[in-house]
Amino acid sequence: MHRGTVHALVGENGAGKSTLMKILYGMQKPDEGTITVDGAQVSFHSPGDAIERGIGMVHQHFMLADNLTVLENVVLGSEKLHGIGSAARKKIRQISQQYGLGIRPDVLVEELGVADRQRVEILKVLYRGARILILDEPTAVLVPQEVDALFANLRELKAEGLTVIFISHKLGEVLSVADEITVIRRGTTVGTADPASTTPRQLAELMVGAELPTPETRESTVTDVPMLRVEGLSLAEHGHVPAQETSEPQLPASDTLEEPGVPVGRMLLDGISFTIHKGEILGIAGVEGNGQTELIETLMGMRHPDAGAITLDGADITHAATRKRREDGIGYIPEDRHRHGLLLESPLWENRILGHVTEPPNSRRGLLDPKAARRDTLRIVSEYDVRTPGIDVTAASLSGGNQQKLIVGREMSHHPKLLIAAHPTRGVDVGAQAQIWDQIREARREGLAVLLISADLDELIGLSDTLRVMYRGRLVADADPATITPEELGSAMTGAATGHLEHPQHPEDGEAR
């Protein structure tokens, strides 16, 4: 890698990208080989050693404390550098201005959007003196406009002589931002690519030996049979207060419930209504933090709505327990696989049982059947190409993409009526993407209804039969997936457009404009 460049690292899941980055950041010791920084050979025993040599890492899952300010998050653990007061604030403002990050030191992190949180993470490593930045899947949760802003930030970093290692599965973005590309496969460098003369298809073939997959779904399988009906779903941030204790709401009336005896506070879900039919994929677009998580948790029974009704296949499940909803046919691919999808320190066969304890093959006559669960885990590992030495290794030992394939295999194995899929291909390579899309499309042809929530707008547009836009707890717009562009959808996600989004029609060539 050369100073002042963006060096992209691409490879399929399990290729060794994460392991290599852990070694570079001092989180793991290599068995052999050397690392040279600025001409000097180095050996790292901890991330602290890497930071001392000017290497900083921005992880895919942000490491910020929501209840602290930006300044407090940045100085945490590095108080000796510039203290915790005015000198630290001055340094943060200086770095923010120098690299065009636009960071406000005194705002609470919980008030920031995803793109701003990412900039805080970048500022954190720059504050510690990093000259080499490792960015792990930095665009996974950003809309197109935010990706453009991030790339503008990267150009500023390059201009100041910083080096960026950019890890991504979005090959189009890699080719647009990188100066150099290294491709690794199964732990070995298999080639390099020049972004100026390489196409996404060629890069995909280098990575996995296959063409770049597309999420596009040509045939319609939508029926007129409702599978999930959601009517007037509302959820407030705070609990109930007695009628005599109500006072003036702290937020504008449009964002609160003011009637005595009902929740008062910011509305997380505000009158959500939609229907998904058998054979239909309903895609919901939205910048993270606009109520998608709360909608999923309410549908799964992890939260109880303040108003509204949920009907699954004709049965009211508004107040049903989560296990009952699972047994009634809801499959769930969670947005955070570590928190809600896996027991990281348990073996793969135990993770296969999660969420389906009472269902075959995991149990028989009310008792767990470990032998059958193990057999079925072997089948999932084979069918979904989960790269693992065996089913007794822990889920934590798998790469993120292979963890995701295990979850998708588990959920699809129970032939759900409704699949709630939150970011189903986040962090997976092009080969695994194609597999997951094919599995969802195949089940859709057999009548599966899908609620798809994704930050990948190409995925949303390509897979969905119907598209809705979620903003501040409301469904504010709808669009036709056949005509909408990612840019138009991204604009609506920021609240810039409501109603039905029409693709602008241009007159035919030769006509007066």
mmCIF file of C-alpha atoms in Angstrom, residues 25 47-48 51-52 63 65 68 70-84 88 124 127-128:
data_model
loop_
_atom_site.group_PDB
_atom_site.id
_atom_site.type_symbol
_atom_site.label_atom_id
_atom_site.label_comp_id
_atom_site.label_asym_id
_atom_site.label_seq_id
_atom_site.Cartn_x
_atom_site.Cartn_y
_atom_site.Cartn_z
ATOM 1 C CA TYR A 25 -4.853 -4.074 14.279
ATOM 2 C CA PRO A 47 -4.619 -2.738 19.409
ATOM 3 C CA GLY A 48 -2.722 -0.238 21.563
ATOM 4 C CA ILE A 51 -2.559 2.686 17.434
ATOM 5 C CA GLU A 52 0.930 3.756 18.543
ATOM 6 C CA MET A 63 -18.353 1.060 19.106
ATOM 7 C CA ALA A 65 -21.873 4.846 23.771
ATOM 8 C CA LEU A 68 -22.361 10.079 25.933
ATOM 9 C CA VAL A 70 -19.377 13.010 20.737
ATOM 10 C CA LEU A 71 -16.518 14.572 22.747
ATOM 11 C CA GLU A 72 -16.868 12.014 25.551
ATOM 12 C CA ASN A 73 -16.886 9.131 23.055
ATOM 13 C CA VAL A 74 -13.821 10.459 21.252
ATOM 14 C CA VAL A 75 -11.668 11.045 24.341
ATOM 15 C CA LEU A 76 -12.746 7.832 26.130
ATOM 16 C CA GLY A 77 -9.572 5.833 26.751
ATOM 17 C CA SER A 78 -7.355 8.626 25.409
ATOM 18 C CA GLU A 79 -7.788 11.206 28.147
ATOM 19 C CA LYS A 80 -4.006 11.632 28.413
ATOM 20 C CA LEU A 81 -3.771 13.097 24.908
ATOM 21 C CA HIS A 82 -5.704 16.365 25.299
ATOM 22 C CA GLY A 83 -7.638 16.006 28.538
ATOM 23 C CA ILE A 84 -11.438 15.987 28.575
ATOM 24 C CA ALA A 88 -10.005 18.148 23.560
ATOM 25 C CA LYS A 124 -11.988 8.853 16.979
ATOM 26 C CA TYR A 127 -7.822 11.881 17.201
ATOM 27 C CA ARG A 128 -5.490 9.093 18.289
#
